[in-house]
Short mmCIF file of C-alpha atoms and ligand atoms in Angstrom, two decimals:
data_model
loop_
_atom_site.label_atom_id
_atom_site.label_comp_id
_atom_site.label_asym_id
_atom_site.label_seq_id
_atom_site.Cartn_x
_atom_site.Cartn_y
_atom_site.Cartn_z
CA MET L 1013 0.00 0.00 0.00
CA THR L 1014 1.19 3.54 -0.75
CA ASP L 1015 0.01 6.37 1.51
CA PHE L 1016 -1.17 8.54 -1.38
CA PHE L 1017 -4.89 8.30 -0.62
CA LYS L 1018 -4.28 8.68 3.13
CA GLY L 1019 -6.66 6.01 4.28
CA ILE L 1020 -9.71 7.00 2.20
CA PRO L 1021 -11.85 3.87 2.56
CA ALA L 1022 -13.63 2.02 -0.24
CA ILE L 1023 -16.63 4.04 -1.41
CA LYS L 1024 -19.97 2.44 -0.55
CA TYR L 1025 -23.55 3.05 -1.62
CA GLU L 1026 -25.40 4.93 1.11
CA GLY L 1027 -28.48 6.12 -0.78
CA PRO L 1028 -29.75 9.59 -1.78
CA ALA L 1029 -30.18 10.81 1.81
CA SER L 1030 -26.50 10.28 2.75
CA ASP L 1031 -24.52 13.31 3.90
CA ASN L 1032 -21.15 11.59 3.36
CA ASP L 1033 -19.02 13.08 0.54
CA PHE L 1034 -17.23 9.75 0.20
CA ALA L 1035 -20.33 7.69 -0.60
CA PHE L 1036 -22.47 6.86 -3.61
CA ARG L 1037 -26.01 8.20 -3.59
CA HIS L 1038 -27.12 6.53 -6.82
CA TYR L 1039 -24.47 4.05 -7.94
CA ASN L 1040 -25.49 0.84 -6.23
CA PRO L 1041 -23.46 -1.75 -8.18
CA ASP L 1042 -25.69 -4.77 -7.55
CA GLU L 1043 -29.06 -3.01 -7.86
CA VAL L 1044 -30.93 -4.53 -10.78
CA VAL L 1045 -32.06 -2.13 -13.51
CA MET L 1046 -33.98 -3.62 -16.43
CA GLY L 1047 -32.89 -7.13 -15.55
CA LYS L 1048 -29.18 -6.39 -15.07
CA PRO L 1049 -27.07 -5.13 -12.16
CA MET L 1050 -26.09 -1.49 -12.58
CA LYS L 1051 -22.41 -2.37 -12.64
CA ASP L 1052 -22.98 -4.56 -15.72
CA HIS L 1053 -24.90 -1.82 -17.50
CA LEU L 1054 -22.35 0.90 -16.82
CA ARG L 1055 -19.08 -1.09 -16.91
CA PHE L 1056 -17.07 1.80 -15.45
CA ALA L 1057 -13.42 2.29 -16.33
CA ALA L 1058 -10.87 4.80 -15.06
CA ALA L 1059 -8.45 6.42 -17.53
CA TYR L 1060 -4.79 6.14 -16.57
CA TRP L 1061 -3.63 9.18 -18.54
CA HIS L 1062 -5.72 11.92 -16.96
CA SER L 1063 -5.55 10.69 -13.39
CA PHE L 1064 -1.94 9.54 -13.20
CA ALA L 1065 0.09 10.92 -16.10
CA TRP L 1066 -1.23 14.46 -16.61
CA PRO L 1067 0.79 17.07 -14.70
CA GLY L 1068 -1.90 19.77 -14.59
CA GLY L 1069 -0.50 22.06 -17.28
CA ASP L 1070 -2.40 24.38 -19.60
CA PRO L 1071 -1.19 26.51 -22.55
CA PHE L 1072 -0.16 29.27 -20.14
CA GLY L 1073 1.43 27.36 -17.31
CA GLY L 1074 3.10 24.07 -16.48
CA GLN L 1075 2.78 21.41 -13.85
CA THR L 1076 0.57 22.06 -10.86
CA PHE L 1077 0.27 18.50 -9.52
CA ASP L 1078 2.95 17.20 -7.24
CA ARG L 1079 2.80 13.42 -7.54
CA PRO L 1080 5.49 11.23 -6.01
CA TRP L 1081 5.53 8.98 -9.13
CA PHE L 1082 6.35 11.73 -11.64
CA GLY L 1083 9.66 10.81 -13.25
CA ASP L 1084 11.09 8.66 -15.99
CA SER L 1085 12.21 5.55 -14.13
CA MET L 1086 10.67 2.09 -13.99
CA ASP L 1087 10.42 2.50 -10.21
CA ALA L 1088 8.28 5.57 -10.74
CA ALA L 1089 6.14 3.65 -13.24
CA ARG L 1090 5.59 0.88 -10.70
CA MET L 1091 4.66 3.34 -7.97
CA LYS L 1092 2.20 4.94 -10.40
CA ALA L 1093 0.64 1.52 -10.99
CA ASP L 1094 0.42 0.89 -7.23
CA VAL L 1095 -1.47 4.16 -6.71
CA ALA L 1096 -3.66 3.62 -9.77
CA PHE L 1097 -4.81 0.20 -8.58
CA GLU L 1098 -5.46 1.64 -5.13
CA MET L 1099 -7.75 4.22 -6.72
CA PHE L 1100 -9.55 1.60 -8.81
CA GLN L 1101 -10.18 -0.40 -5.63
CA ILE L 1102 -11.35 2.57 -3.55
CA LEU L 1103 -13.83 3.46 -6.30
CA GLY L 1104 -14.86 -0.07 -7.10
CA VAL L 1105 -14.41 0.52 -10.85
CA PRO L 1106 -14.22 -2.87 -12.56
CA TYR L 1107 -12.03 -1.65 -15.46
CA PHE L 1108 -9.22 0.68 -16.48
CA CYS L 1109 -7.81 1.94 -19.81
CA PHE L 1110 -4.30 3.06 -20.77
CA HIS L 1111 -1.93 4.22 -23.51
CA ASP L 1112 1.61 2.84 -23.66
CA ALA L 1113 3.04 6.29 -22.88
CA ASP L 1114 0.92 6.62 -19.71
CA VAL L 1115 2.34 3.57 -18.04
CA ARG L 1116 6.00 3.18 -19.05
CA PRO L 1117 8.97 5.52 -19.43
CA GLU L 1118 9.96 6.28 -23.02
CA GLY L 1119 13.13 4.39 -23.90
CA ALA L 1120 16.11 5.63 -25.91
CA THR L 1121 15.09 3.26 -28.72
CA PHE L 1122 11.94 1.51 -29.92
CA ALA L 1123 13.24 -1.74 -28.43
CA GLU L 1124 13.80 -0.14 -25.04
CA SER L 1125 10.32 1.46 -25.00
CA THR L 1126 8.84 -1.93 -25.85
CA ALA L 1127 10.81 -3.69 -23.09
CA ASN L 1128 9.60 -1.07 -20.60
CA LEU L 1129 6.01 -1.62 -21.71
CA GLU L 1130 6.34 -5.39 -21.42
CA ALA L 1131 7.73 -5.10 -17.89
CA ILE L 1132 4.81 -2.91 -16.79
CA VAL L 1133 2.33 -5.23 -18.49
CA ASP L 1134 3.69 -8.07 -16.34
CA TYR L 1135 3.34 -5.85 -13.28
CA PHE L 1136 -0.28 -5.03 -14.27
CA ALA L 1137 -1.03 -8.71 -14.82
CA GLU L 1138 -0.10 -9.48 -11.20
CA LYS L 1139 -2.17 -6.60 -9.89
CA MET L 1140 -5.17 -7.53 -12.04
CA ASP L 1141 -4.91 -11.05 -10.72
CA GLN L 1142 -4.82 -9.88 -7.10
CA THR L 1143 -7.66 -7.36 -7.42
CA GLY L 1144 -9.95 -8.75 -10.14
CA ILE L 1145 -9.75 -5.42 -11.97
CA LYS L 1146 -9.91 -5.81 -15.75
CA LEU L 1147 -8.78 -3.93 -18.82
CA LEU L 1148 -11.55 -2.28 -20.85
CA TRP L 1149 -9.14 -1.16 -23.55
CA GLY L 1150 -5.58 -0.44 -24.43
CA THR L 1151 -4.29 2.02 -27.01
CA ALA L 1152 -1.11 3.55 -28.40
CA ASN L 1153 -0.20 7.16 -27.80
CA LEU L 1154 0.67 8.25 -31.35
CA PHE L 1155 0.29 11.96 -30.67
CA SER L 1156 2.45 13.26 -27.79
CA HIS L 1157 6.02 12.57 -28.92
CA LYS L 1158 7.39 15.03 -31.50
CA ARG L 1159 8.00 12.21 -33.99
CA PHE L 1160 4.20 12.13 -34.47
CA MET L 1161 3.77 15.87 -34.97
CA SER L 1162 2.80 15.44 -38.65
CA GLY L 1163 0.67 12.37 -38.05
CA ALA L 1164 1.17 8.67 -37.37
CA ALA L 1165 -0.48 6.57 -40.12
CA THR L 1166 -0.99 9.71 -42.21
CA ASN L 1167 2.58 11.02 -41.87
CA PRO L 1168 4.38 12.15 -45.05
CA ASP L 1169 7.41 10.14 -43.80
CA PRO L 1170 7.10 6.34 -44.26
CA ASP L 1171 9.45 5.80 -41.31
CA VAL L 1172 6.88 7.36 -39.01
CA PHE L 1173 4.18 5.09 -40.49
CA ALA L 1174 6.45 2.12 -39.75
CA TYR L 1175 7.24 3.29 -36.21
CA SER L 1176 3.51 3.80 -35.59
CA ALA L 1177 2.52 0.40 -36.96
CA ALA L 1178 5.17 -1.31 -34.83
CA THR L 1179 3.99 0.65 -31.78
CA ILE L 1180 0.37 -0.35 -32.41
CA LYS L 1181 1.48 -3.98 -32.58
CA THR L 1182 3.15 -3.73 -29.15
CA CYS L 1183 0.02 -2.12 -27.69
CA MET L 1184 -2.29 -4.73 -29.24
CA ASP L 1185 0.00 -7.42 -27.80
CA ALA L 1186 -0.18 -5.77 -24.38
CA THR L 1187 -3.98 -5.51 -24.59
CA MET L 1188 -4.30 -9.14 -25.63
CA LYS L 1189 -1.97 -10.32 -22.87
CA LEU L 1190 -4.01 -8.46 -20.24
CA GLY L 1191 -7.32 -9.82 -21.53
CA GLY L 1192 -8.45 -6.38 -22.71
CA GLU L 1193 -11.97 -6.27 -24.10
CA ASN L 1194 -11.32 -3.67 -26.81
CA TYR L 1195 -8.49 -1.94 -28.63
CA VAL L 1196 -8.92 1.80 -29.35
CA LEU L 1197 -7.53 3.99 -32.13
CA TRP L 1198 -7.77 7.73 -31.66
CA GLY L 1199 -6.11 9.73 -34.42
CA GLY L 1200 -5.29 13.01 -32.72
CA ARG L 1201 -2.58 13.83 -35.26
CA GLU L 1202 -4.27 12.18 -38.23
CA GLY L 1203 -5.37 15.23 -40.16
CA TYR L 1204 -3.75 18.43 -41.31
CA GLU L 1205 -2.84 21.99 -40.39
CA THR L 1206 -2.81 23.35 -43.94
CA LEU L 1207 -3.83 21.87 -47.28
CA LEU L 1208 -0.88 23.71 -48.82
CA ASN L 1209 1.49 20.96 -47.67
CA THR L 1210 -0.98 18.07 -47.46
CA ASP L 1211 -1.80 15.28 -49.92
CA MET L 1212 -5.17 14.26 -48.56
CA GLY L 1213 -5.57 11.42 -51.06
CA ARG L 1214 -2.37 9.71 -49.98
CA GLU L 1215 -3.07 10.28 -46.30
CA ARG L 1216 -6.50 8.62 -46.58
CA GLN L 1217 -4.98 5.60 -48.33
CA GLN L 1218 -2.28 5.34 -45.64
CA ALA L 1219 -4.92 5.49 -42.89
CA GLY L 1220 -6.97 2.80 -44.67
CA ALA L 1221 -3.94 0.54 -45.05
CA MET L 1222 -3.02 0.94 -41.38
CA LEU L 1223 -6.54 0.11 -40.23
CA GLN L 1224 -6.62 -2.95 -42.49
CA MET L 1225 -3.35 -4.14 -40.91
CA VAL L 1226 -4.77 -3.63 -37.43
CA VAL L 1227 -7.83 -5.69 -38.31
CA ASP L 1228 -5.68 -8.40 -39.95
CA TYR L 1229 -3.46 -8.58 -36.89
CA LYS L 1230 -6.48 -8.79 -34.59
CA HIS L 1231 -7.61 -11.91 -36.46
CA LYS L 1232 -4.12 -13.33 -36.73
CA MET L 1233 -3.56 -13.11 -32.99
CA GLY L 1234 -7.09 -14.31 -32.18
CA PHE L 1235 -8.07 -11.19 -30.27
CA LYS L 1236 -11.74 -11.56 -29.41
CA GLY L 1237 -12.36 -7.93 -28.42
CA ALA L 1238 -13.54 -5.07 -30.60
CA ILE L 1239 -11.43 -2.61 -32.57
CA LEU L 1240 -12.79 0.86 -31.82
CA ILE L 1241 -12.17 4.19 -33.53
CA GLU L 1242 -12.73 7.32 -31.45
CA PRO L 1243 -13.94 10.24 -33.60
CA LYS L 1244 -12.96 13.84 -32.86
CA PRO L 1245 -13.22 16.80 -35.25
CA GLN L 1246 -10.16 18.81 -34.21
CA GLU L 1247 -7.62 19.32 -31.42
CA PRO L 1248 -4.74 18.84 -31.47
CA THR L 1249 -4.88 18.84 -35.28
CA LYS L 1250 -6.70 21.72 -36.97
CA HIS L 1251 -8.73 19.33 -39.12
CA GLN L 1252 -8.93 15.69 -38.02
CA TYR L 1253 -10.00 13.02 -40.50
CA ASP L 1254 -12.11 11.04 -38.00
CA TYR L 1255 -14.42 14.03 -37.65
CA ASP L 1256 -17.53 12.33 -36.27
CA VAL L 1257 -19.36 8.99 -36.39
CA ALA L 1258 -20.91 9.54 -39.82
CA THR L 1259 -17.57 10.60 -41.33
CA VAL L 1260 -15.76 7.58 -39.91
CA TYR L 1261 -18.51 5.32 -41.25
CA GLY L 1262 -17.92 6.69 -44.75
CA PHE L 1263 -14.22 5.92 -44.34
CA LEU L 1264 -14.92 2.38 -43.08
CA LYS L 1265 -17.27 1.72 -46.01
CA ASP L 1266 -14.64 2.96 -48.44
CA PHE L 1267 -12.14 0.42 -47.11
CA GLY L 1268 -14.70 -2.37 -46.55
CA LEU L 1269 -14.12 -2.37 -42.79
CA GLU L 1270 -17.58 -1.41 -41.53
CA ASP L 1271 -18.18 -4.86 -40.05
CA GLU L 1272 -14.78 -4.96 -38.36
CA VAL L 1273 -14.63 -1.66 -36.50
CA GLN L 1274 -16.94 0.07 -34.03
CA MET L 1275 -17.05 3.48 -32.40
CA ASN L 1276 -15.77 4.77 -29.08
CA ILE L 1277 -17.85 7.91 -28.66
CA GLU L 1278 -16.78 10.74 -26.35
CA GLN L 1279 -19.15 13.40 -25.01
CA GLY L 1280 -16.68 16.27 -25.45
CA HIS L 1281 -15.78 15.22 -29.00
CA ALA L 1282 -19.45 15.12 -29.99
CA ILE L 1283 -19.87 18.68 -28.71
CA LEU L 1284 -16.75 19.86 -30.59
CA ALA L 1285 -18.23 18.36 -33.78
CA GLY L 1286 -21.35 20.47 -33.29
CA HIS L 1287 -23.47 17.48 -32.25
CA SER L 1288 -25.04 16.34 -29.03
CA PHE L 1289 -23.64 13.21 -27.36
CA GLU L 1290 -26.93 11.42 -27.96
CA HIS L 1291 -26.80 12.28 -31.66
CA GLU L 1292 -23.47 10.50 -32.02
CA LEU L 1293 -24.67 7.51 -29.99
CA ALA L 1294 -27.88 7.22 -31.99
CA MET L 1295 -26.01 7.55 -35.29
CA ALA L 1296 -23.61 4.75 -34.33
CA ARG L 1297 -26.52 2.57 -33.26
CA GLU L 1298 -28.38 3.13 -36.52
CA LEU L 1299 -25.23 2.35 -38.52
CA GLY L 1300 -24.57 -0.78 -36.46
CA ILE L 1301 -21.19 0.44 -35.18
CA PHE L 1302 -21.90 1.39 -31.57
CA GLY L 1303 -19.11 0.17 -29.28
CA SER L 1304 -18.15 2.08 -26.17
CA ILE L 1305 -18.19 5.54 -24.60
CA ASP L 1306 -15.62 7.97 -23.23
CA MET L 1307 -17.61 9.76 -20.58
CA ASN L 1308 -16.81 13.34 -19.72
CA ARG L 1309 -18.33 16.75 -20.30
CA ASN L 1310 -17.24 19.65 -22.39
CA ASP L 1311 -17.47 23.29 -21.54
CA TYR L 1312 -20.00 24.75 -23.96
CA GLN L 1313 -18.18 28.07 -24.29
CA SER L 1314 -14.55 27.00 -24.61
CA GLY L 1315 -14.21 25.58 -28.14
CA TRP L 1316 -11.69 22.96 -27.03
CA ASP L 1317 -11.82 19.59 -25.30
CA THR L 1318 -12.05 20.36 -21.57
CA ASP L 1319 -12.46 16.70 -20.48
CA GLN L 1320 -14.33 17.59 -17.30
CA PHE L 1321 -15.91 14.96 -15.11
CA PRO L 1322 -19.57 14.52 -16.08
CA ASN L 1323 -22.22 15.99 -13.79
CA ASN L 1324 -25.14 16.92 -16.02
CA VAL L 1325 -27.74 14.26 -15.25
CA PRO L 1326 -30.38 15.33 -17.81
CA GLU L 1327 -27.78 15.00 -20.60
CA MET L 1328 -26.61 11.67 -19.30
CA ALA L 1329 -30.14 10.33 -19.13
CA LEU L 1330 -30.52 11.02 -22.84
CA ALA L 1331 -27.13 9.45 -23.54
CA TYR L 1332 -27.87 6.23 -21.64
CA TYR L 1333 -31.31 6.17 -23.25
CA GLU L 1334 -29.51 5.77 -26.59
CA VAL L 1335 -27.12 3.21 -25.09
CA LEU L 1336 -30.08 1.16 -23.81
CA ARG L 1337 -31.83 1.48 -27.16
CA ALA L 1338 -28.65 0.08 -28.72
CA GLY L 1339 -29.08 -2.96 -26.48
CA GLY L 1340 -26.46 -1.77 -23.98
CA PHE L 1341 -22.74 -2.45 -23.98
CA THR L 1342 -21.27 -5.75 -25.12
CA THR L 1343 -17.48 -5.33 -25.03
CA GLY L 1344 -17.77 -1.58 -24.39
CA GLY L 1345 -18.22 0.40 -21.21
CA THR L 1346 -18.17 3.85 -19.62
CA ASN L 1347 -14.58 5.10 -19.53
CA PHE L 1348 -14.01 8.31 -17.57
CA ASP L 1349 -11.87 10.14 -20.07
CA ALA L 1350 -11.93 13.08 -17.67
CA LYS L 1351 -9.40 15.09 -15.76
CA LEU L 1352 -9.37 17.24 -12.68
CA ARG L 1353 -9.19 21.00 -12.99
CA ARG L 1354 -5.57 22.05 -12.50
CA GLN L 1355 -6.37 23.69 -9.17
CA SER L 1356 -7.72 20.40 -7.78
CA LEU L 1357 -4.44 19.38 -6.19
CA ASP L 1358 -5.41 16.88 -3.53
CA ALA L 1359 -5.57 13.12 -3.65
CA GLU L 1360 -9.16 13.25 -2.45
CA ASP L 1361 -10.09 15.41 -5.47
CA LEU L 1362 -9.32 12.42 -7.69
CA ILE L 1363 -11.64 10.20 -5.69
CA LEU L 1364 -14.48 12.70 -5.38
CA ALA L 1365 -14.37 13.55 -9.09
CA HIS L 1366 -14.97 9.90 -9.95
CA VAL L 1367 -17.57 9.42 -7.21
CA GLY L 1368 -19.61 12.32 -8.60
CA GLY L 1369 -19.22 11.08 -12.16
CA MET L 1370 -20.25 7.55 -11.27
CA ASP L 1371 -23.26 8.82 -9.38
CA ALA L 1372 -24.31 11.07 -12.25
CA CYS L 1373 -24.03 8.14 -14.68
CA ALA L 1374 -26.07 5.94 -12.35
CA SER L 1375 -28.80 8.61 -12.08
CA GLY L 1376 -28.82 9.02 -15.83
CA LEU L 1377 -29.06 5.27 -16.33
CA LYS L 1378 -31.96 4.96 -13.89
CA ALA L 1379 -33.84 7.80 -15.58
CA ALA L 1380 -33.16 6.28 -19.01
CA ALA L 1381 -34.42 2.89 -17.87
CA ALA L 1382 -37.58 4.45 -16.45
CA MET L 1383 -38.23 6.30 -19.73
CA LEU L 1384 -37.79 3.12 -21.69
CA ARG L 1385 -39.91 1.03 -19.31
CA ASP L 1386 -42.80 3.49 -19.37
CA GLY L 1387 -42.62 3.51 -23.13
CA LYS L 1388 -44.33 6.90 -23.51
CA LEU L 1389 -41.48 8.40 -25.52
CA GLU L 1390 -41.30 5.40 -27.85
CA ALA L 1391 -45.07 5.34 -28.21
CA ALA L 1392 -45.03 9.01 -29.24
CA ARG L 1393 -42.20 8.37 -31.70
CA ASN L 1394 -43.96 5.35 -33.18
CA ASP L 1395 -47.18 7.29 -33.48
CA ARG L 1396 -45.36 10.03 -35.42
CA TYR L 1397 -44.19 7.50 -38.00
CA ALA L 1398 -47.29 5.28 -37.95
CA GLY L 1399 -48.12 6.13 -41.57
CA TRP L 1400 -45.03 4.23 -42.66
CA ASP L 1401 -46.35 1.03 -41.08
CA THR L 1402 -49.41 0.97 -43.34
CA ALA L 1403 -49.39 -1.00 -46.60
CA ASP L 1404 -49.43 2.23 -48.62
CA GLY L 1405 -46.57 3.66 -46.58
CA LYS L 1406 -44.41 0.56 -46.99
CA ALA L 1407 -45.11 0.35 -50.73
CA LEU L 1408 -43.81 3.90 -51.22
CA LEU L 1409 -40.23 2.89 -50.50
CA SER L 1410 -39.99 0.38 -53.30
CA THR L 1411 -41.77 1.96 -56.23
CA ASP L 1412 -40.87 4.72 -58.68
CA LEU L 1413 -41.60 8.37 -59.28
CA ASP L 1414 -44.09 7.77 -62.15
CA SER L 1415 -46.27 5.43 -60.07
CA ILE L 1416 -46.11 7.71 -57.05
CA MET L 1417 -47.23 10.69 -59.10
CA ALA L 1418 -50.11 8.70 -60.59
CA LYS L 1419 -51.25 7.73 -57.09
CA VAL L 1420 -50.91 11.27 -55.71
CA LEU L 1421 -53.19 12.44 -58.53
CA ALA L 1422 -55.68 9.59 -58.15
CA ASP L 1423 -55.93 9.95 -54.34
CA ASN L 1424 -55.79 13.74 -54.46
CA THR L 1425 -53.04 13.49 -51.78
CA ASN L 1426 -52.92 16.68 -49.75
CA PRO L 1427 -50.76 16.27 -46.58
CA GLU L 1428 -51.87 18.04 -43.41
CA PRO L 1429 -48.98 19.24 -41.16
CA ARG L 1430 -49.01 17.71 -37.66
CA SER L 1431 -47.37 19.00 -34.48
CA GLY L 1432 -43.95 17.56 -33.61
CA ARG L 1433 -44.94 17.97 -29.94
CA GLN L 1434 -41.40 18.81 -28.86
CA GLU L 1435 -42.29 20.71 -25.68
CA ARG L 1436 -44.67 17.95 -24.59
CA LEU L 1437 -41.84 15.41 -24.96
CA GLU L 1438 -39.31 17.63 -23.19
CA ASN L 1439 -41.74 18.01 -20.28
CA LEU L 1440 -42.17 14.25 -20.25
CA VAL L 1441 -38.42 13.62 -20.05
CA ASN L 1442 -38.10 15.99 -17.08
CA ARG L 1443 -40.54 13.86 -15.12
CA TYR L 1444 -38.02 11.01 -14.96
CA LEU L 1445 -35.08 13.05 -13.64
C1 XLS E 2052 -8.36 12.79 -26.65
C2 XLS E 2052 -8.90 11.43 -26.61
C3 XLS E 2052 -7.98 10.38 -26.03
C4 XLS E 2052 -8.46 9.02 -26.41
C5 XLS E 2052 -7.45 7.94 -26.29
O1 XLS E 2052 -9.07 13.75 -26.88
O2 XLS E 2052 -10.11 11.47 -25.93
O3 XLS E 2052 -7.88 10.54 -24.65
O4 XLS E 2052 -9.58 8.67 -25.65
O5 XLS E 2052 -6.33 8.18 -27.05
NI1 NI E 2053 -10.97 13.56 -25.67
NI1 NI E 2054 -11.24 9.83 -25.36
#
C-alpha cells in the first residue's frame, strides 16, 4: 500500500439521503435495472492518462500536480501503478484503460520502449490477478512525442508510419496479454494543419492501409475484443480526419471495414463536432457500429476539449437512453476520459471527481431505464411514424416516381402538417429526472 490516498476507505452506496461526501447516492453496483445489475450496464473504467500521467498544465502554465511517481524511471512507473490500482479499488471501478506512454517511461530506442512496456504489463497482470480489476481497452499514444507531430499513419514520412505500426502492434499485444476487451484507435494527429502541404488522397490511403493491418493482426492473434475508432473533429490537429461517427462510417465503407470496427464515442468530441452526445450515440446505433463511450463533459463556451468529469444528469439520461436502445454495452463500457481542474491538487479530489461522475451516470441510467420502461417516448415516436407502417406507406419505398405521381393524382393526396410535440416530450423527459 502507498500512503497517497491517506486512508480513504472504499466508497460504498449509502443512498440519496446520505450526507457523506465519500459515498455513492445513486451508484449501487448490484441493484438490478432492467434485468441487469447497474455495474454490468455501466461497466465503469478509469483512464490512466488523466488521473496519473497528466501534470496539470495548460497553454499558459506548467505542472501544478505534485505526484510522487512523476519521473522517468521504472520505479516511478511501478509506484504509479500501485497508486492507480489503489484508486480503482477505492472506487470499485471494474475496469481501467491506458496508452503505452501513460504507463511506461519512453526508452532511448523503440526496443527499449517496448521492453519497458512489457515489464509494466507483467506488473499489471499481477495486480489484475490480485484485485480482479480488468482492462476495458488499451491504445497507443501516437500523438504526444514530437515524432508524431505530422501524423502517425498519415505522416508524409514512411518511417513514421512504420514506427507507428510497430507501436500499435506492441500495444495490441499488451492488450491481448491483459485480456483487454477492446483496442482503441484515436487519431489526434491524423489530419492536417494546412492543405498547402498536405496530400489528402495519400493520407486517406495510408490510414486505410493501417486500419486494415490492425484488423488483420487482430484476427491473426485471435483477439476476441472489438477494434474501436474514437472520432474527434479537431484538437490537437486543426482538421482531423475522423471528424464524427458519420464521417468515420464513410471511411470504413470505403475500405470495406464497416463490419470490423466500431465506435468509441466521447461526449466532449461530440460537442466539438457540433453534435449532441446522444446524436453520435444514436447515429452509431443506426449504422450498427456502436461500441463504447468515453464519458466526460465539455465546456459549452470554450471551443476545445475540456475533459471535465460529467455531472449533467439530464444530458446523461438522454445518452444512456440511446445506449439502452442500442441494447447496452457488449465489449464496451463507460470510460471516464476526464481530468481534474488544475487547481484540484489533492488526492481526495481524484476520488471525489470519480464518485460524482459515477453517481451522475447511475442517475442518468436509472432515468433512461424508467423512460424506456414506461414507453411513452417510444409510443409518441412510433405514433409520429405510424403512416409508414401501413401497406401504402411501406409500398412507397420500393416503387418509382411515375407510379407515385399517378397515385398522388388519383388519391388527391394533400398532406396536413401535424405538431412535432417537442415541448410535450421535453416536459415528459423531465418527469423522470
Ligand atoms: C483525446 C482522446 C484520447 C483518447 C485515447 O481527446 O479522448 O484521450 O480517448 O487516445
Ligand atoms: Ni478527448
Ligand atoms: Ni477519449
